[in-house]
Structure formats: C-alpha cells, structure tokens
Amino acid sequence: MRGARHAKWAAAAAAVALAATACGGGGSGGSSGEGVLSAWWGDPQNPLEPANTTEVQGGKVLDMVMRGLKRYNPKTGAAEDAVAEKIETTDAQNFTVKLKDWKFSNGEQVTAESFVNAWNYAANVKNKQKGAPFFGYIEGYDKVHPEKGDPTAETMSGLKVVDPKTFTVKLNQKFSTWPETLGYNAFAPLPKAFFDDRDAWLSKPVGNGPYTVDNYAKGSAMNLKKWEEYPGADKAQNNGVDLRVYTENTAAYNDLVAGNLDLLDDVPAAQIQNVKNDVNGRYASPAAGIIQTLAFPFYKPEWKTEGAAKVRKGISRAINRKQITESIFHNTRTPATDWTSPVLKEEGGYKAGLCGADCEYDAAEAKKLITEGGGIPGGQLKISYNADGGSHKDWVDAVCNSINNALGDNKACVGNPIGTFADFRSKVTKGEMDGPFRAGWQMDYPLIQNFLEPLYYTGSSSNDGQWSNKDFDKLMNEANAEVDTKKAVETYQKAEKVVADDMAAIPLWYQNGSVAYSDRVSNVALNPFSIPVYGEIKVN
Amino acid sequence: MGRYVIRRLLQMIPVFFGATLLIFLMVNVMGDPVAGLCGDRKCDPAVAAQLKKDFGLDQPVWQQYLTYLGNLFTGDFGRAFNGQKVTELMSTAFPVTFRLTLVAIVFEIVIGISLGVLTGLRRGRPIDTGFLLLTLIVISVPTFVTGLLLQLLLGVKWGWVKPAVSPAATFDELLLPGLVLASVSLAYVTRLTRTSVAENARADYVRTAVAKGLPRRRVISRHLLRNSLIPVVTFIGTDVGALMGGAIVTERIFNIHGVGYQLYQGIVRQSSQTVVGFVTILVLVYLVANLIVDLLYAVLDPRIRYA
C-alpha cells in the first residue's frame, strides 16, 4: 500500500524530530505540609551568594538562611547583635569583633575565619560579586578590587584573625556607624563547604540562619525547613516556608484569593483597590525604606547652571504629590518631604519637612520659578523611565500632567519610555540622559548615611546624575568621622540640606510595602526592607 | 521519497544559520545587558568589566557569534546571567510547553474538526450560522482576555480548577490553559474544515460513493474527510511551531514555567544566551513540523508524490 509506505516516512521523520527535541522530566510540585506556609517568590537575578545578592528576592532567602554579625530588628530597624558578642572601637576606625558560640547547620563552627574568608572572597574582583563595593571601607580593598586590571593581593590587609572567636577590622577612613551596616546580607559568614565546592553550595545553600534549605528547584521553587538547633534568639515560629516562583504577580494573586497560596508580598497595582475585600482585610501596607525621586543629568551643562536649580525647584513645586499618591497609588505611597525615609525614625535622621516649601504644590509659584530660571532647558521636559515593569508609565504621565497643568502648556512635559530595565540602566550609567529620569533607592541598611552617600557623594556608586558639591562632600566626611551618633546624624542632616538647596534630585514619594495573606497564617509583618518576617509567621 | 526527506533536512542548515545570526544581532541591539544586573544601583565598574569578559561581551559581535556557534556544536548553549546553564533551563521548560502544546493540539483536532464536519454538512442551517458566529467571537477576542476571564471565573469564583499551574505542570492542570491557548486556532480549524467539507460534499466522488450505497459514516470518514483535511493539516502543522513559541501570554497568565516564560525572562533580563538558544530550538521545531506536514500530504492524498 502506497499510503502506508508514505505514512512510514512521515512517522520516521516525526521520530527523528522528537528525538532531537526530547528532553528530561519536569520539576516536582506538591503542597505545603503541616505547619508550613507557601509564599510568593520572584526568581532571583543572581546566584544566591551573600555578596552577590543585591535585590529583594534573593535577599529573602539569605534573610532566612544566613545570620551575620548584626540583624536589623524587624520592627524598629535597629541593628542588634546576632552572631556578634560585641563590636568595639575607640577611634571609629579600628574595630574589634567578638563572636558568640554559633554553628552552621552542617555542624561546622562559625569562627572568625568564616567571616574573614567570606569578606575577602566577596571583595576580590575575580569573584565578580555585585555587592563588592560594600567592603570598600575596609583597608586593603583597593588591592583586591582595583578599578582596572588584576588584584595585587588575595586578602584585605584590614582584616586580621586574632583567635577563633575574635577578629579585628581596620577601615581606610573613620566611619563611626560602620558596625550598623553589618546587618546587610553581604556581610554574612560562609562555611568551609562553600569554598570546597561552590557549585554544590549554590544549588543548596548552607548557612547559620533559622531555616535550612531542604530543596531548591532553580527558577521554580525553594523549600525551607525550620532548623531546630538554631542557636539564635529569633527561632522560626513555623515549620517551614515553601517559596514559589510565579510568572506574574496576577497569577499569584488569584492563587491567594482561591486559597492555594498563603503569602503574597507583591500585590498587583491593579488589585490594590480590591485587595482588602478579596482577602477579608488580611492585608497590610507598612512603610518601607524606599524613596522615589527624579534625578537630573548634571553632566549636561544646561542642567548645571544657577538658573537650572530654580527650574528644578519650580518643577518640584509643579508636581501635585498628594493627588498622584491618592489617585494613582491608592495611598501605597506617601508624598516625600525629605530625601530619606520615615522608617529611619527621627533619631535615625528622618526629618519630615526638610524640603520645606520646595516640595509643596503651588502652580503659580512653580511657573514663576521656572520662568526666573530661564525656562526648561531644551524647551521640553522628557522624563525617562523603563517601560517593562513596575507600571512607571502611569505615574510619569500623571507627573507630566501635573506639570503641564501648572504651567498651562500641554507640551511642557512628556514621558520618555525606554524598552527594558537593562537598557534604561545602561543609558543612565553611561550618562546618556538628556533630561530627568526615574530614580528609586531601596536602603541597604537603615542609616541616613545610606540615603545620601551612595547617591550624592562625588563619584559615588549610585550617583547616576553625577551631581557634585564640595560642601556636601565635606559634611559627609565630617559626619562619617563623628563618633557620637547623635552628632553624626545632625551633620548628615546638614549635608542633606545642601542637597535640598540645590534640589539635586526631586523627592517624589516614600514607597510602602504591601502584603496580603491567607486565613491559614497569622502574625504577618514586613520589615523595614519590605521583606516579610517569615520567622515570626504562625501557621494555624 | 527518502531523497526528498534528506533534501529537506539539508535545507534546514542555511535556515538554521540565518535564523541564529538574525536573532543574535537583534538581541545585541538591545544594549548592555550587564547594566540591568545590579538593580537600581550602578554596577561596580570592575565587577561589570569582569562579567563582560566572562560572557565574552567585550569582543566584537561577529566574534561573539562565532564563539557561540562553536560552543553550540559541542552542545554548550551557554549560561543565563543567574549562572544556570541554558540547557538546564531547556530541560525543564520544553517538556512543560510540549505538554501544553499537545493538549492544545488535541483540542484543536478533536473539537475543531468535529465542529467543522458538523457545520460543513449542515451548511446554511441554524447550527452552521450559530457556530460561525461563535468562532467569529473567539477569533476577535484576544487570548489574554479569554485567559484572565476564565482564570477568574473557573479558578477564583467557582473554584473548579487551581488558577495557577504548579511547577510540575501535569496534564490535568494544563487542560484550561491548553483550551485557552488553542481557542483561536480551534476556531480557525473549525472554519477551514467546514469550508473544505462543504465544498467536497458536492464532489463527483462523494456522489459516486453515495450512489454505490456505501453507509453514510463510511462516505464521510473515508472519502469526504480524508480529502478535505489537507488545508487543515497544513494549518495544524504550522500551528505547532506557533503554539510552542507563542504561548508567552498564556504561560504568564497561568504561571506555566515553559518556553514562553523563559523567553520572556531572557528578553527582560537581556540574557542573549537564553533567547538565542530557545529561539534556535523553536526554529528547528517549526522546520521539522513543516516537513512532517508536507509528508502527511502524501499520506492523505495518494496523488501527491515526492521524488
């Protein structure tokens, strides 16, 4: 039969094709067990090394699996001793660190070497750790992390092991509040197992935190189990956490409402209005250490002039922050009146109203300031943002509308979308911006210093607008060297005032976190970094 | 016949090179991928330089392409920026999307062709007009609307299915996403089959078969349907490729960690290795699906021969 013969060939071709595209089996699923909660997760962008994780999703895991010298109190944000017994200094430059008796979950002792080796590993440019600049204050950093070329040393000269429970740190400048930065994940210790077999460690991280990694299916899920012998005070209150990667937060939201998911800390913007009804009020939106600003390209001469400072103040006064936070964000943002964040609290350096009238909406005054300053450089304000996520278009358009209305010119301001986040960041860091651009800052540690130095200090890592001011730099140096914390904070605020006087960036609003949860869990809270405090969650 | 297959397989080689080169260039136009790796802060310049060196991004594009091709022939598809091997991503993503496509195709064949035959044989009757209208609606409503609506109704409001698919993505979980994915094509298959059946129903050989006194069932299945299926098979064959690559929207809505999701992630994170690798495989799938369609013609219609 001819037909049959042809069928044979078709079948043969199909078999070849199938063999060529055939692949292994899929991942494993399964529901959460007794006392275990399931939580939304985003796929971390980088491998889960402590110093290589600079975003929230990886940070969640490290927060559960690792413990550093300090830990930020999930309620107050204060840096409290975790593995550190005490950290002492007399001159704000030389520190002696004493450790508590502590173990890794694989039985290894946490020693001074666990820290020193981890930090040297993190700082070495050859290891390509994105958090390496956090170690920049330690003496000898420039040798292991030169700006160009290969490192000339393997270890930082500022780190010395005294005995298994003690090590000393010498900084390359005075920095009195340096110990308070040590709660950041990048400073976590690493066990020997990491240095013996990095790949194996990355596929199943072993740490010294309240949870251990039970199973990690990269890109789809991670199952964490309570570590019963955890030596710290903050033992997990549940038996474990199942982190599930979702393709989109809308899918996660539907799963939560349908009762298949226990915790979602990224409520879709479109659902903010409905969330309280949908989950019967099991929703919270506490303040987070995030501020959104508009940054300016100070590498363009037209933005550097005296008049341009007036124009920036004028633009700031033309933005109706209250209206935008209400109508666009449904009060999940709060209008900003300084350049830090309310989570710092007053004693930490937050000062409501530091911006003064310059951050208050006044259309007439805005128009006057902009005209006095010589008008908007280039005739039109183009606000650049990345169009691929975070629904930035909505608020940029709203800001532009507000400016256009204030100036009575509907072409004064337009949004300038840039396709992807990566492309946006690449243009920003290369200095290719012509006008203002979206800038967001999420704090690494709850210190006012972290809201100022990385963003406005001359040549600093995140000073994207390349703003530079001698007075500001001088005040920052003074504040860093100040041993008395209260005086240091006052000096930081003086420096912040310099930022305000020049309107180096227009503060827009403070961002809140958002979390919704199922009726299976209780005692849900977000810490000042807007990460859920997993360890304190109780499963009913 | 054998020579024909070999010739077609050989033709895939230039298509393969052309496609990979085009995709490679397009991904490179998107700009500097390392800048997106450090969030809202600037990457440390020394670290960024090391990363670029590692991924070979400091070399000219043509050299990057040659290196990539060289690695490809040793089975090395490179690594995504999170350090995962692209082959590892493929081994988890392709089986999932393959299952989803299979579900969708089965829906297309079973429902699409049955409805097509039903309406084709009752041309002009109310049932025909009714389904014609229905397919028109399905075609004109975008997939993400159908998807989100069904997810909300069946998943959240009525609780018949889980709104999000688990990482295991078993067949029963994929029924709803598969139906959504197939919906538009399903409507097209119905329409194609209907037209073809309606046309052939009046052909001489059908009248002959009826006149011979063959039972109606046999006339329809052996004579009428077999001849009417050629355009439908063409459509379904090319649709396999389209479904596997075009499931981006459906996969994101239903939380399916398949090819579409990985491609989306790759594009957003500008991970050229992921995008080029996945698209290359998709191009191959498309080519092979087309070849199988061409060979199936000969099975359906003995008058068609390949030499």
PDB file of C-alpha atoms in Angstrom, chain B residues 25-258:
ATOM      1  CA  LEU B  25      22.139  40.511  16.111  1.00  0.00           C
ATOM      2  CA  MET B  26      18.699  41.550  17.322  1.00  0.00           C
ATOM      3  CA  VAL B  27      19.459  40.630  20.923  1.00  0.00           C
ATOM      4  CA  ASN B  28      22.715  42.563  20.728  1.00  0.00           C
ATOM      5  CA  VAL B  29      20.983  45.704  19.531  1.00  0.00           C
ATOM      6  CA  MET B  30      19.066  45.851  22.846  1.00  0.00           C
ATOM      7  CA  GLY B  31      22.095  47.296  24.596  1.00  0.00           C
ATOM      8  CA  ASP B  32      24.311  46.476  27.521  1.00  0.00           C
ATOM      9  CA  PRO B  33      22.884  43.533  29.487  1.00  0.00           C
ATOM     10  CA  VAL B  34      25.218  43.838  32.481  1.00  0.00           C
ATOM     11  CA  ALA B  35      23.747  47.219  33.450  1.00  0.00           C
ATOM     12  CA  GLY B  36      20.448  45.569  34.355  1.00  0.00           C
ATOM     13  CA  LEU B  37      22.016  43.082  36.751  1.00  0.00           C
ATOM     14  CA  CYS B  38      22.580  45.409  39.675  1.00  0.00           C
ATOM     15  CA  GLY B  39      19.079  46.760  40.186  1.00  0.00           C
ATOM     16  CA  ASP B  40      18.621  50.476  40.631  1.00  0.00           C
ATOM     17  CA  ARG B  41      22.266  50.970  41.503  1.00  0.00           C
ATOM     18  CA  LYS B  42      25.239  51.247  39.228  1.00  0.00           C
ATOM     19  CA  CYS B  43      27.278  48.088  38.820  1.00  0.00           C
ATOM     20  CA  ASP B  44      30.748  48.354  40.231  1.00  0.00           C
ATOM     21  CA  PRO B  45      32.840  49.097  37.110  1.00  0.00           C
ATOM     22  CA  ALA B  46      35.498  46.499  37.928  1.00  0.00           C
ATOM     23  CA  VAL B  47      32.875  43.790  38.511  1.00  0.00           C
ATOM     24  CA  ALA B  48      30.993  44.791  35.359  1.00  0.00           C
ATOM     25  CA  ALA B  49      34.228  44.547  33.348  1.00  0.00           C
ATOM     26  CA  GLN B  50      34.911  41.062  34.744  1.00  0.00           C
ATOM     27  CA  LEU B  51      31.379  39.922  33.943  1.00  0.00           C
ATOM     28  CA  LYS B  52      31.620  41.232  30.395  1.00  0.00           C
ATOM     29  CA  LYS B  53      34.892  39.409  29.945  1.00  0.00           C
ATOM     30  CA  ASP B  54      33.327  36.218  31.291  1.00  0.00           C
ATOM     31  CA  PHE B  55      30.354  36.342  28.967  1.00  0.00           C
ATOM     32  CA  GLY B  56      32.571  37.413  26.055  1.00  0.00           C
ATOM     33  CA  LEU B  57      30.692  40.693  25.740  1.00  0.00           C
ATOM     34  CA  ASP B  58      33.932  42.680  25.376  1.00  0.00           C
ATOM     35  CA  GLN B  59      34.547  41.164  21.948  1.00  0.00           C
ATOM     36  CA  PRO B  60      33.118  42.329  18.597  1.00  0.00           C
ATOM     37  CA  VAL B  61      29.703  40.893  17.737  1.00  0.00           C
ATOM     38  CA  TRP B  62      30.902  38.697  14.854  1.00  0.00           C
ATOM     39  CA  GLN B  63      33.438  37.080  17.134  1.00  0.00           C
ATOM     40  CA  GLN B  64      30.801  36.542  19.818  1.00  0.00           C
ATOM     41  CA  TYR B  65      28.606  34.867  17.223  1.00  0.00           C
ATOM     42  CA  LEU B  66      31.383  32.540  16.037  1.00  0.00           C
ATOM     43  CA  THR B  67      32.262  31.575  19.607  1.00  0.00           C
ATOM     44  CA  TYR B  68      28.605  30.940  20.305  1.00  0.00           C
ATOM     45  CA  LEU B  69      28.234  28.723  17.234  1.00  0.00           C
ATOM     46  CA  GLY B  70      31.419  26.857  18.124  1.00  0.00           C
ATOM     47  CA  ASN B  71      30.071  26.131  21.599  1.00  0.00           C
ATOM     48  CA  LEU B  72      26.705  25.171  20.159  1.00  0.00           C
ATOM     49  CA  PHE B  73      28.189  22.316  18.185  1.00  0.00           C
ATOM     50  CA  THR B  74      29.684  20.879  21.347  1.00  0.00           C
ATOM     51  CA  GLY B  75      26.215  21.003  22.902  1.00  0.00           C
ATOM     52  CA  ASP B  76      27.032  24.053  25.047  1.00  0.00           C
ATOM     53  CA  PHE B  77      24.234  26.590  24.872  1.00  0.00           C
ATOM     54  CA  GLY B  78      25.957  28.919  27.330  1.00  0.00           C
ATOM     55  CA  ARG B  79      24.701  30.195  30.652  1.00  0.00           C
ATOM     56  CA  ALA B  80      21.968  32.619  31.644  1.00  0.00           C
ATOM     57  CA  PHE B  81      23.043  35.523  33.815  1.00  0.00           C
ATOM     58  CA  ASN B  82      21.945  33.830  37.009  1.00  0.00           C
ATOM     59  CA  GLY B  83      24.568  31.199  36.329  1.00  0.00           C
ATOM     60  CA  GLN B  84      22.142  28.499  35.205  1.00  0.00           C
ATOM     61  CA  LYS B  85      23.030  26.521  32.109  1.00  0.00           C
ATOM     62  CA  VAL B  86      20.682  27.248  29.217  1.00  0.00           C
ATOM     63  CA  THR B  87      20.424  23.514  28.550  1.00  0.00           C
ATOM     64  CA  GLU B  88      19.228  23.128  32.139  1.00  0.00           C
ATOM     65  CA  LEU B  89      16.543  25.759  31.547  1.00  0.00           C
ATOM     66  CA  MET B  90      15.549  23.976  28.342  1.00  0.00           C
ATOM     67  CA  SER B  91      15.294  20.611  30.024  1.00  0.00           C
ATOM     68  CA  THR B  92      12.716  21.982  32.443  1.00  0.00           C
ATOM     69  CA  ALA B  93      10.905  24.357  30.078  1.00  0.00           C
ATOM     70  CA  PHE B  94      10.479  22.309  26.900  1.00  0.00           C
ATOM     71  CA  PRO B  95       8.698  19.291  28.403  1.00  0.00           C
ATOM     72  CA  VAL B  96       6.181  21.639  30.035  1.00  0.00           C
ATOM     73  CA  THR B  97       5.495  23.590  26.859  1.00  0.00           C
ATOM     74  CA  PHE B  98       5.438  20.341  24.898  1.00  0.00           C
ATOM     75  CA  ARG B  99       2.659  19.021  27.132  1.00  0.00           C
ATOM     76  CA  LEU B 100       0.779  22.300  26.837  1.00  0.00           C
ATOM     77  CA  THR B 101       1.077  22.227  23.042  1.00  0.00           C
ATOM     78  CA  LEU B 102      -0.074  18.624  22.970  1.00  0.00           C
ATOM     79  CA  VAL B 103      -3.183  19.477  24.981  1.00  0.00           C
ATOM     80  CA  ALA B 104      -3.881  22.429  22.703  1.00  0.00           C
ATOM     81  CA  ILE B 105      -3.418  20.388  19.526  1.00  0.00           C
ATOM     82  CA  VAL B 106      -5.685  17.634  20.786  1.00  0.00           C
ATOM     83  CA  PHE B 107      -8.367  20.227  21.494  1.00  0.00           C
ATOM     84  CA  GLU B 108      -7.894  21.663  18.015  1.00  0.00           C
ATOM     85  CA  ILE B 109      -8.163  18.295  16.327  1.00  0.00           C
ATOM     86  CA  VAL B 110     -10.976  16.778  18.344  1.00  0.00           C
ATOM     87  CA  ILE B 111     -13.228  19.794  18.812  1.00  0.00           C
ATOM     88  CA  GLY B 112     -12.181  21.784  15.740  1.00  0.00           C
ATOM     89  CA  ILE B 113     -12.556  19.017  13.191  1.00  0.00           C
ATOM     90  CA  SER B 114     -15.773  17.612  14.678  1.00  0.00           C
ATOM     91  CA  LEU B 115     -17.390  21.011  14.691  1.00  0.00           C
ATOM     92  CA  GLY B 116     -16.099  21.620  11.180  1.00  0.00           C
ATOM     93  CA  VAL B 117     -17.640  18.416   9.851  1.00  0.00           C
ATOM     94  CA  LEU B 118     -20.877  19.066  11.717  1.00  0.00           C
ATOM     95  CA  THR B 119     -21.292  22.573  10.340  1.00  0.00           C
ATOM     96  CA  GLY B 120     -19.923  21.704   6.902  1.00  0.00           C
ATOM     97  CA  LEU B 121     -22.552  19.017   6.402  1.00  0.00           C
ATOM     98  CA  ARG B 122     -25.330  21.326   7.562  1.00  0.00           C
ATOM     99  CA  ARG B 123     -24.329  24.335   5.567  1.00  0.00           C
ATOM    100  CA  GLY B 124     -26.706  27.275   5.898  1.00  0.00           C
ATOM    101  CA  ARG B 125     -28.711  25.694   8.703  1.00  0.00           C
ATOM    102  CA  PRO B 126     -29.071  27.466  12.090  1.00  0.00           C
ATOM    103  CA  ILE B 127     -26.410  25.249  13.708  1.00  0.00           C
ATOM    104  CA  ASP B 128     -23.931  26.326  10.999  1.00  0.00           C
ATOM    105  CA  THR B 129     -24.688  30.031  11.398  1.00  0.00           C
ATOM    106  CA  GLY B 130     -24.561  29.679  15.158  1.00  0.00           C
ATOM    107  CA  PHE B 131     -21.090  28.162  15.227  1.00  0.00           C
ATOM    108  CA  LEU B 132     -19.907  30.615  12.577  1.00  0.00           C
ATOM    109  CA  LEU B 133     -20.879  33.440  14.869  1.00  0.00           C
ATOM    110  CA  LEU B 134     -19.261  31.739  17.837  1.00  0.00           C
ATOM    111  CA  THR B 135     -15.958  31.259  16.042  1.00  0.00           C
ATOM    112  CA  LEU B 136     -16.039  34.880  14.975  1.00  0.00           C
ATOM    113  CA  ILE B 137     -16.296  35.939  18.614  1.00  0.00           C
ATOM    114  CA  VAL B 138     -13.491  33.614  19.706  1.00  0.00           C
ATOM    115  CA  ILE B 139     -11.199  34.876  16.946  1.00  0.00           C
ATOM    116  CA  SER B 140     -11.836  38.504  17.711  1.00  0.00           C
ATOM    117  CA  VAL B 141     -11.291  38.319  21.480  1.00  0.00           C
ATOM    118  CA  PRO B 142      -7.561  38.467  22.396  1.00  0.00           C
ATOM    119  CA  THR B 143      -6.108  35.460  24.224  1.00  0.00           C
ATOM    120  CA  PHE B 144      -5.206  37.373  27.378  1.00  0.00           C
ATOM    121  CA  VAL B 145      -8.819  38.436  27.808  1.00  0.00           C
ATOM    122  CA  THR B 146     -10.105  34.875  27.447  1.00  0.00           C
ATOM    123  CA  GLY B 147      -7.316  33.630  29.698  1.00  0.00           C
ATOM    124  CA  LEU B 148      -7.787  36.109  32.526  1.00  0.00           C
ATOM    125  CA  LEU B 149     -11.565  35.813  32.357  1.00  0.00           C
ATOM    126  CA  LEU B 150     -11.597  32.017  32.524  1.00  0.00           C
ATOM    127  CA  GLN B 151      -8.943  32.070  35.261  1.00  0.00           C
ATOM    128  CA  LEU B 152     -11.072  34.413  37.325  1.00  0.00           C
ATOM    129  CA  LEU B 153     -14.343  32.558  36.719  1.00  0.00           C
ATOM    130  CA  LEU B 154     -13.259  28.916  36.881  1.00  0.00           C
ATOM    131  CA  GLY B 155     -10.295  29.391  39.214  1.00  0.00           C
ATOM    132  CA  VAL B 156     -11.312  32.052  41.726  1.00  0.00           C
ATOM    133  CA  LYS B 157     -15.096  32.485  41.604  1.00  0.00           C
ATOM    134  CA  TRP B 158     -16.263  28.912  41.108  1.00  0.00           C
ATOM    135  CA  GLY B 159     -13.140  27.092  42.270  1.00  0.00           C
ATOM    136  CA  TRP B 160     -13.317  24.334  39.665  1.00  0.00           C
ATOM    137  CA  VAL B 161      -9.594  24.454  38.885  1.00  0.00           C
ATOM    138  CA  LYS B 162      -6.499  25.921  40.501  1.00  0.00           C
ATOM    139  CA  PRO B 163      -5.907  29.361  38.997  1.00  0.00           C
ATOM    140  CA  ALA B 164      -2.144  28.859  38.809  1.00  0.00           C
ATOM    141  CA  VAL B 165      -0.350  25.781  37.494  1.00  0.00           C
ATOM    142  CA  SER B 166       2.208  24.136  39.790  1.00  0.00           C
ATOM    143  CA  PRO B 167       5.822  23.694  38.627  1.00  0.00           C
ATOM    144  CA  ALA B 168       5.097  20.029  37.828  1.00  0.00           C
ATOM    145  CA  ALA B 169       2.500  21.124  35.252  1.00  0.00           C
ATOM    146  CA  THR B 170       0.666  17.820  34.887  1.00  0.00           C
ATOM    147  CA  PHE B 171      -1.784  17.203  32.037  1.00  0.00           C
ATOM    148  CA  ASP B 172      -4.924  17.777  34.114  1.00  0.00           C
ATOM    149  CA  GLU B 173      -3.613  21.153  35.291  1.00  0.00           C
ATOM    150  CA  LEU B 174      -2.922  22.119  31.696  1.00  0.00           C
ATOM    151  CA  LEU B 175      -6.453  21.481  30.418  1.00  0.00           C
ATOM    152  CA  LEU B 176      -7.698  25.029  30.940  1.00  0.00           C
ATOM    153  CA  PRO B 177      -4.524  26.800  29.723  1.00  0.00           C
ATOM    154  CA  GLY B 178      -4.458  24.397  26.766  1.00  0.00           C
ATOM    155  CA  LEU B 179      -8.027  25.271  25.853  1.00  0.00           C
ATOM    156  CA  VAL B 180      -7.278  28.994  26.105  1.00  0.00           C
ATOM    157  CA  LEU B 181      -4.133  28.590  24.036  1.00  0.00           C
ATOM    158  CA  ALA B 182      -5.997  26.550  21.425  1.00  0.00           C
ATOM    159  CA  SER B 183      -9.115  28.694  21.310  1.00  0.00           C
ATOM    160  CA  VAL B 184      -8.231  30.949  18.397  1.00  0.00           C
ATOM    161  CA  SER B 185      -6.662  28.189  16.310  1.00  0.00           C
ATOM    162  CA  LEU B 186      -9.584  25.966  17.177  1.00  0.00           C
ATOM    163  CA  ALA B 187     -11.945  28.463  15.628  1.00  0.00           C
ATOM    164  CA  TYR B 188      -9.813  28.621  12.510  1.00  0.00           C
ATOM    165  CA  VAL B 189      -9.694  24.827  12.246  1.00  0.00           C
ATOM    166  CA  THR B 190     -13.493  24.716  12.510  1.00  0.00           C
ATOM    167  CA  ARG B 191     -13.855  27.237   9.726  1.00  0.00           C
ATOM    168  CA  LEU B 192     -11.270  25.602   7.476  1.00  0.00           C
ATOM    169  CA  THR B 193     -12.780  22.148   7.893  1.00  0.00           C
ATOM    170  CA  ARG B 194     -16.271  23.467   7.360  1.00  0.00           C
ATOM    171  CA  THR B 195     -15.436  25.191   4.071  1.00  0.00           C
ATOM    172  CA  SER B 196     -13.465  22.231   2.805  1.00  0.00           C
ATOM    173  CA  VAL B 197     -16.115  19.691   3.783  1.00  0.00           C
ATOM    174  CA  ALA B 198     -18.925  21.794   2.362  1.00  0.00           C
ATOM    175  CA  GLU B 199     -17.101  22.097  -0.936  1.00  0.00           C
ATOM    176  CA  ASN B 200     -16.163  18.438  -1.256  1.00  0.00           C
ATOM    177  CA  ALA B 201     -19.617  17.244  -0.213  1.00  0.00           C
ATOM    178  CA  ARG B 202     -20.805  18.060  -3.702  1.00  0.00           C
ATOM    179  CA  ALA B 203     -17.829  16.489  -5.495  1.00  0.00           C
ATOM    180  CA  ASP B 204     -18.386  13.701  -8.011  1.00  0.00           C
ATOM    181  CA  TYR B 205     -16.567  11.036  -5.975  1.00  0.00           C
ATOM    182  CA  VAL B 206     -18.793  11.648  -2.989  1.00  0.00           C
ATOM    183  CA  ARG B 207     -21.893  11.349  -5.113  1.00  0.00           C
ATOM    184  CA  THR B 208     -20.460   8.148  -6.575  1.00  0.00           C
ATOM    185  CA  ALA B 209     -19.786   6.755  -3.148  1.00  0.00           C
ATOM    186  CA  VAL B 210     -23.300   7.568  -2.018  1.00  0.00           C
ATOM    187  CA  ALA B 211     -24.716   6.071  -5.232  1.00  0.00           C
ATOM    188  CA  LYS B 212     -22.702   2.874  -4.632  1.00  0.00           C
ATOM    189  CA  GLY B 213     -24.782   2.519  -1.483  1.00  0.00           C
ATOM    190  CA  LEU B 214     -21.911   2.934   0.992  1.00  0.00           C
ATOM    191  CA  PRO B 215     -23.027   3.687   4.526  1.00  0.00           C
ATOM    192  CA  ARG B 216     -23.043   7.395   5.368  1.00  0.00           C
ATOM    193  CA  ARG B 217     -20.433   7.002   8.104  1.00  0.00           C
ATOM    194  CA  ARG B 218     -18.002   5.426   5.646  1.00  0.00           C
ATOM    195  CA  VAL B 219     -18.643   8.059   2.973  1.00  0.00           C
ATOM    196  CA  ILE B 220     -17.836  10.818   5.417  1.00  0.00           C
ATOM    197  CA  SER B 221     -14.807   9.336   7.141  1.00  0.00           C
ATOM    198  CA  ARG B 222     -13.061   7.589   4.204  1.00  0.00           C
ATOM    199  CA  HIS B 223     -13.979   9.699   1.222  1.00  0.00           C
ATOM    200  CA  LEU B 224     -15.092  13.128   2.252  1.00  0.00           C
ATOM    201  CA  LEU B 225     -12.950  13.822   5.317  1.00  0.00           C
ATOM    202  CA  ARG B 226      -9.705  12.420   4.017  1.00  0.00           C
ATOM    203  CA  ASN B 227      -9.813  14.704   1.014  1.00  0.00           C
ATOM    204  CA  SER B 228     -10.960  17.691   2.994  1.00  0.00           C
ATOM    205  CA  LEU B 229      -8.219  17.522   5.598  1.00  0.00           C
ATOM    206  CA  ILE B 230      -5.275  18.797   3.536  1.00  0.00           C
ATOM    207  CA  PRO B 231      -5.643  22.522   4.296  1.00  0.00           C
ATOM    208  CA  VAL B 232      -6.467  21.663   7.914  1.00  0.00           C
ATOM    209  CA  VAL B 233      -3.326  19.572   8.333  1.00  0.00           C
ATOM    210  CA  THR B 234      -1.237  22.396   6.884  1.00  0.00           C
ATOM    211  CA  PHE B 235      -2.717  24.775   9.376  1.00  0.00           C
ATOM    212  CA  ILE B 236      -2.304  22.498  12.389  1.00  0.00           C
ATOM    213  CA  GLY B 237       1.273  21.655  11.401  1.00  0.00           C
ATOM    214  CA  THR B 238       2.401  25.259  11.241  1.00  0.00           C
ATOM    215  CA  ASP B 239       0.404  25.906  14.368  1.00  0.00           C
ATOM    216  CA  VAL B 240       2.599  23.519  16.378  1.00  0.00           C
ATOM    217  CA  GLY B 241       5.514  25.906  15.942  1.00  0.00           C
ATOM    218  CA  ALA B 242       3.374  28.931  16.648  1.00  0.00           C
ATOM    219  CA  LEU B 243       1.876  27.382  19.794  1.00  0.00           C
ATOM    220  CA  MET B 244       5.237  26.398  21.259  1.00  0.00           C
ATOM    221  CA  GLY B 245       6.769  29.822  20.807  1.00  0.00           C
ATOM    222  CA  GLY B 246       3.653  31.917  21.037  1.00  0.00           C
ATOM    223  CA  ALA B 247       2.485  30.716  24.417  1.00  0.00           C
ATOM    224  CA  ILE B 248       4.161  33.662  26.174  1.00  0.00           C
ATOM    225  CA  VAL B 249       0.866  35.292  27.125  1.00  0.00           C
ATOM    226  CA  THR B 250      -0.897  32.105  28.189  1.00  0.00           C
ATOM    227  CA  GLU B 251       2.105  30.841  30.137  1.00  0.00           C
ATOM    228  CA  ARG B 252       2.431  34.066  32.091  1.00  0.00           C
ATOM    229  CA  ILE B 253      -1.262  34.191  32.943  1.00  0.00           C
ATOM    230  CA  PHE B 254      -1.426  30.621  34.215  1.00  0.00           C
ATOM    231  CA  ASN B 255       2.025  30.536  35.836  1.00  0.00           C
ATOM    232  CA  ILE B 256       3.420  27.914  33.487  1.00  0.00           C
ATOM    233  CA  HIS B 257       7.211  27.765  33.611  1.00  0.00           C
ATOM    234  CA  GLY B 258       7.636  26.860  29.976  1.00  0.00           C
TER     235      GLY B 258
END
